[in-house]
PDB file of C-alpha atoms in Angstrom:
ATOM      1  CA  GLU A   1     189.999 141.981  38.930  1.00 42.00           C
ATOM      2  CA  GLY A   2     187.607 139.923  36.801  1.00 48.00           C
ATOM      3  CA  ASN A   3     188.182 136.618  38.556  1.00 51.00           C
ATOM      4  CA  MET A   4     186.873 137.680  41.952  1.00 62.00           C
ATOM      5  CA  SER A   5     183.989 135.251  41.640  1.00 80.00           C
ATOM      6  CA  GLN A   6     186.064 132.357  40.354  1.00 91.00           C
ATOM      7  CA  GLY A   7     185.744 129.088  42.222  1.00 94.00           C
ATOM      8  CA  THR A   8     188.643 127.604  44.166  1.00 94.00           C
ATOM      9  CA  LEU A   9     190.632 124.593  43.037  1.00 96.00           C
ATOM     10  CA  ARG A  10     192.174 122.180  45.530  1.00 95.00           C
ATOM     11  CA  ASP A  11     193.313 118.596  45.464  1.00 95.00           C
ATOM     12  CA  THR A  12     193.585 115.709  47.879  1.00 95.00           C
ATOM     13  CA  TYR A  13     193.731 111.925  48.063  1.00 95.00           C
ATOM     14  CA  LEU A  14     191.298 109.229  49.130  1.00 95.00           C
ATOM     15  CA  ALA A  15     192.808 108.351  52.521  1.00 94.00           C
ATOM     16  CA  ALA A  16     192.846 112.030  53.535  1.00 94.00           C
ATOM     17  CA  LEU A  17     189.100 112.168  52.906  1.00 93.00           C
ATOM     18  CA  GLN A  18     188.453 108.872  54.660  1.00 91.00           C
ATOM     19  CA  HIS A  19     190.429 109.948  57.730  1.00 93.00           C
ATOM     20  CA  ASP A  20     189.300 113.555  57.722  1.00 91.00           C
ATOM     21  CA  LEU A  21     192.834 114.910  57.244  1.00 91.00           C
ATOM     22  CA  ILE A  22     191.749 117.771  55.003  1.00 88.00           C
ATOM     23  CA  ASP A  23     189.349 120.674  55.354  1.00 88.00           C
ATOM     24  CA  ILE A  24     187.067 120.699  52.342  1.00 89.00           C
ATOM     25  CA  PRO A  25     185.780 124.177  51.443  1.00 83.00           C
ATOM     26  CA  GLU A  26     182.068 124.526  52.246  1.00 84.00           C
ATOM     27  CA  GLY A  27     179.938 123.373  49.331  1.00 91.00           C
ATOM     28  CA  ALA A  28     182.916 122.173  47.290  1.00 96.00           C
ATOM     29  CA  THR A  29     182.429 119.360  44.770  1.00 98.00           C
ATOM     30  CA  LEU A  30     184.755 116.374  45.205  1.00 97.00           C
ATOM     31  CA  VAL A  31     185.771 115.335  41.707  1.00 98.00           C
ATOM     32  CA  GLY A  32     187.436 111.961  41.355  1.00 98.00           C
ATOM     33  CA  VAL A  33     189.922 111.807  38.480  1.00 98.00           C
ATOM     34  CA  VAL A  34     190.693 108.092  38.328  1.00 97.00           C
ATOM     35  CA  ARG A  35     190.459 105.685  35.406  1.00 95.00           C
ATOM     36  CA  SER A  36     189.329 102.719  37.533  1.00 93.00           C
ATOM     37  CA  PRO A  37     187.449 103.723  40.680  1.00 93.00           C
ATOM     38  CA  THR A  38     187.394 101.020  43.354  1.00 91.00           C
ATOM     39  CA  ARG A  39     184.171 100.368  45.204  1.00 91.00           C
ATOM     40  CA  TRP A  40     185.461 102.351  48.184  1.00 90.00           C
ATOM     41  CA  PHE A  41     186.579 105.270  46.006  1.00 95.00           C
ATOM     42  CA  SER A  42     183.207 106.079  44.472  1.00 93.00           C
ATOM     43  CA  PRO A  43     181.318 106.724  47.754  1.00 93.00           C
ATOM     44  CA  ALA A  44     184.042 109.155  48.861  1.00 94.00           C
ATOM     45  CA  VAL A  45     183.554 111.578  45.943  1.00 96.00           C
ATOM     46  CA  ASP A  46     180.618 113.439  44.388  1.00 97.00           C
ATOM     47  CA  GLU A  47     181.508 112.379  40.858  1.00 98.00           C
ATOM     48  CA  ASN A  48     184.359 110.725  38.978  1.00 98.00           C
ATOM     49  CA  GLN A  49     185.699 111.973  35.659  1.00 97.00           C
ATOM     50  CA  ARG A  50     187.252 108.783  34.279  1.00 97.00           C
ATOM     51  CA  ALA A  51     188.451 110.597  31.163  1.00 97.00           C
ATOM     52  CA  LEU A  52     190.844 112.604  33.341  1.00 98.00           C
ATOM     53  CA  GLY A  53     192.535 109.489  34.640  1.00 97.00           C
ATOM     54  CA  PRO A  54     195.732 108.581  32.789  1.00 97.00           C
ATOM     55  CA  PRO A  55     195.175 106.442  29.676  1.00 96.00           C
ATOM     56  CA  GLN A  56     195.088 102.708  30.404  1.00 96.00           C
ATOM     57  CA  SER A  57     198.116 102.014  28.192  1.00 97.00           C
ATOM     58  CA  LEU A  58     200.202 104.445  30.250  1.00 98.00           C
ATOM     59  CA  LEU A  59     198.920 102.985  33.529  1.00 97.00           C
ATOM     60  CA  ASP A  60     199.765  99.465  32.354  1.00 97.00           C
ATOM     61  CA  GLU A  61     203.274 100.450  31.307  1.00 98.00           C
ATOM     62  CA  PHE A  62     203.799 102.291  34.565  1.00 97.00           C
ATOM     63  CA  LYS A  63     202.633  99.269  36.571  1.00 96.00           C
ATOM     64  CA  GLN A  64     204.919  96.917  34.648  1.00 97.00           C
ATOM     65  CA  ARG A  65     207.898  99.212  35.205  1.00 97.00           C
ATOM     66  CA  SER A  66     207.026  99.557  38.917  1.00 96.00           C
ATOM     67  CA  ASP A  67     206.871  95.780  39.304  1.00 95.00           C
ATOM     68  CA  ASP A  68     210.285  95.412  37.633  1.00 95.00           C
ATOM     69  CA  LEU A  69     211.850  98.033  39.907  1.00 95.00           C
ATOM     70  CA  GLU A  70     210.212  96.568  42.993  1.00 94.00           C
ATOM     71  CA  ALA A  71     211.810  93.238  42.109  1.00 94.00           C
ATOM     72  CA  GLU A  72     215.149  95.070  42.316  1.00 92.00           C
ATOM     73  CA  GLY A  73     214.356  95.962  45.922  1.00 91.00           C
ATOM     74  CA  LEU A  74     213.532  99.676  45.766  1.00 87.00           C
ATOM     75  CA  ASP A  75     211.083 100.933  48.383  1.00 90.00           C
ATOM     76  CA  ASP A  76     207.539 101.878  47.473  1.00 91.00           C
ATOM     77  CA  ALA A  77     207.870 105.632  46.915  1.00 92.00           C
ATOM     78  CA  ASP A  78     211.238 105.279  45.150  1.00 94.00           C
ATOM     79  CA  THR A  79     209.819 102.561  42.901  1.00 95.00           C
ATOM     80  CA  HIS A  80     206.829 104.723  42.061  1.00 96.00           C
ATOM     81  CA  ASN A  81     208.849 107.838  41.263  1.00 96.00           C
ATOM     82  CA  ALA A  82     211.548 106.012  39.283  1.00 96.00           C
ATOM     83  CA  ALA A  83     208.906 104.222  37.179  1.00 97.00           C
ATOM     84  CA  TRP A  84     207.163 107.587  36.652  1.00 97.00           C
ATOM     85  CA  GLU A  85     210.325 109.027  35.112  1.00 97.00           C
ATOM     86  CA  ASP A  86     211.122 105.890  33.119  1.00 98.00           C
ATOM     87  CA  VAL A  87     207.801 105.847  31.263  1.00 98.00           C
ATOM     88  CA  ASP A  88     207.759 109.655  30.656  1.00 98.00           C
ATOM     89  CA  PHE A  89     204.536 109.835  32.642  1.00 98.00           C
ATOM     90  CA  GLU A  90     204.158 113.599  32.871  1.00 97.00           C
ATOM     91  CA  PRO A  91     204.596 114.571  29.199  1.00 98.00           C
ATOM     92  CA  ARG A  92     202.437 111.646  28.099  1.00 98.00           C
ATOM     93  CA  TYR A  93     199.658 112.518  30.522  1.00 98.00           C
ATOM     94  CA  ARG A  94     199.733 116.181  29.468  1.00 97.00           C
ATOM     95  CA  GLU A  95     199.496 115.070  25.861  1.00 97.00           C
ATOM     96  CA  HIS A  96     196.514 112.866  26.767  1.00 97.00           C
ATOM     97  CA  LEU A  97     194.727 115.835  28.340  1.00 96.00           C
ATOM     98  CA  ASN A  98     195.333 118.028  25.332  1.00 94.00           C
ATOM     99  CA  THR A  99     194.751 115.607  22.467  1.00 96.00           C
ATOM    100  CA  THR A 100     192.240 112.953  23.599  1.00 97.00           C
ATOM    101  CA  PRO A 101     188.744 114.305  22.892  1.00 98.00           C
ATOM    102  CA  ASP A 102     187.003 112.949  26.013  1.00 97.00           C
ATOM    103  CA  ALA A 103     189.846 114.086  28.300  1.00 98.00           C
ATOM    104  CA  HIS A 104     189.956 117.513  26.686  1.00 96.00           C
ATOM    105  CA  ALA A 105     186.174 117.894  27.012  1.00 97.00           C
ATOM    106  CA  ALA A 106     186.288 116.872  30.685  1.00 98.00           C
ATOM    107  CA  LEU A 107     189.097 119.367  31.320  1.00 97.00           C
ATOM    108  CA  GLU A 108     187.125 122.157  29.650  1.00 97.00           C
ATOM    109  CA  ASN A 109     184.061 121.185  31.693  1.00 97.00           C
ATOM    110  CA  LEU A 110     185.988 121.621  34.959  1.00 98.00           C
ATOM    111  CA  ARG A 111     187.450 124.914  33.730  1.00 97.00           C
ATOM    112  CA  GLU A 112     183.986 126.250  32.923  1.00 97.00           C
ATOM    113  CA  ARG A 113     182.666 125.158  36.303  1.00 97.00           C
ATOM    114  CA  LEU A 114     185.514 126.944  38.094  1.00 96.00           C
ATOM    115  CA  ARG A 115     184.849 130.055  36.053  1.00 96.00           C
ATOM    116  CA  ALA A 116     181.206 129.794  37.098  1.00 96.00           C
ATOM    117  CA  SER A 117     182.348 129.967  40.758  1.00 95.00           C
ATOM    118  CA  GLU A 118     182.056 126.271  41.638  1.00 96.00           C
ATOM    119  CA  ASN A 119     184.631 125.117  44.193  1.00 96.00           C
ATOM    120  CA  LEU A 120     186.325 121.904  43.070  1.00 97.00           C
ATOM    121  CA  VAL A 121     188.569 119.416  44.849  1.00 97.00           C
ATOM    122  CA  LEU A 122     190.432 116.931  42.612  1.00 97.00           C
ATOM    123  CA  VAL A 123     190.702 113.481  44.209  1.00 97.00           C
ATOM    124  CA  CYS A 124     192.703 110.341  43.418  1.00 96.00           C
ATOM    125  CA  TYR A 125     194.607 107.686  45.378  1.00 93.00           C
ATOM    126  CA  GLU A 126     198.154 108.985  45.766  1.00 91.00           C
ATOM    127  CA  ASN A 127     199.494 110.874  48.755  1.00 91.00           C
ATOM    128  CA  THR A 128     201.619 113.351  46.795  1.00 89.00           C
ATOM    129  CA  GLU A 129     203.900 114.133  49.730  1.00 87.00           C
ATOM    130  CA  GLN A 130     205.912 111.069  48.715  1.00 87.00           C
ATOM    131  CA  LYS A 131     204.747 110.212  45.233  1.00 92.00           C
ATOM    132  CA  ARG A 132     204.387 111.858  41.849  1.00 94.00           C
ATOM    133  CA  CYS A 133     200.784 111.920  40.670  1.00 95.00           C
ATOM    134  CA  HIS A 134     198.754 112.823  37.583  1.00 96.00           C
ATOM    135  CA  ARG A 135     196.428 114.824  39.844  1.00 96.00           C
ATOM    136  CA  THR A 136     199.018 117.544  40.377  1.00 95.00           C
ATOM    137  CA  ILE A 137     199.595 117.802  36.605  1.00 97.00           C
ATOM    138  CA  LEU A 138     195.853 118.081  36.052  1.00 97.00           C
ATOM    139  CA  TYR A 139     195.766 120.800  38.711  1.00 97.00           C
ATOM    140  CA  ASP A 140     198.517 122.714  36.851  1.00 96.00           C
ATOM    141  CA  GLU A 141     196.760 122.326  33.518  1.00 96.00           C
ATOM    142  CA  LEU A 142     193.544 123.737  34.980  1.00 96.00           C
ATOM    143  CA  GLU A 143     195.348 126.624  36.684  1.00 94.00           C
ATOM    144  CA  GLU A 144     197.066 127.514  33.402  1.00 94.00           C
ATOM    145  CA  ARG A 145     193.671 127.723  31.682  1.00 90.00           C
ATOM    146  CA  LEU A 146     192.022 129.986  34.236  1.00 88.00           C
TER     147      LEU A 146
END
C-alpha cells in the first residue's frame, strides 16, 4: 500500500544502451556501478557510483583467476563464471556492500532515491544472459532494503 509512489529499479549493460536494446523508463537515471569507468562508459550514464563497483582487490583476483582458466582453454563465459565461483565473488561483494563505509553510503543513497520515487537503472559492462555480474547482486541488495 505505502510503496505506491516508489521508484522503479532496473538494470542493464553498456552495449544494450549503446545499441538501443533496452527501453529506459521515461525520466529514469542511469547509474553506473563500475570501479573503473572507461572513457566510453561515462558518456553513456548519468552518473557513476564507483563505490558500488567491486573492491579492486576482488577484481584483481578475479582477473588473475580468469586468465589462468582461459589459459586452460575454457570459453569466455565459462571462464568468467568459473572464476566467479573460485574467488567467492558473490559473498565477498555482498560483504563489501554491507561493511565498506563508502559502498554502504552509496547503497543507502540509492535506496533513499528509490523511496523518493526516482526511477533508477543500474549499469555496468556485463551482459548477464551469459555471465554472472555484481550488478545483479546489487539489484538484489537494493530490493531487499525497499
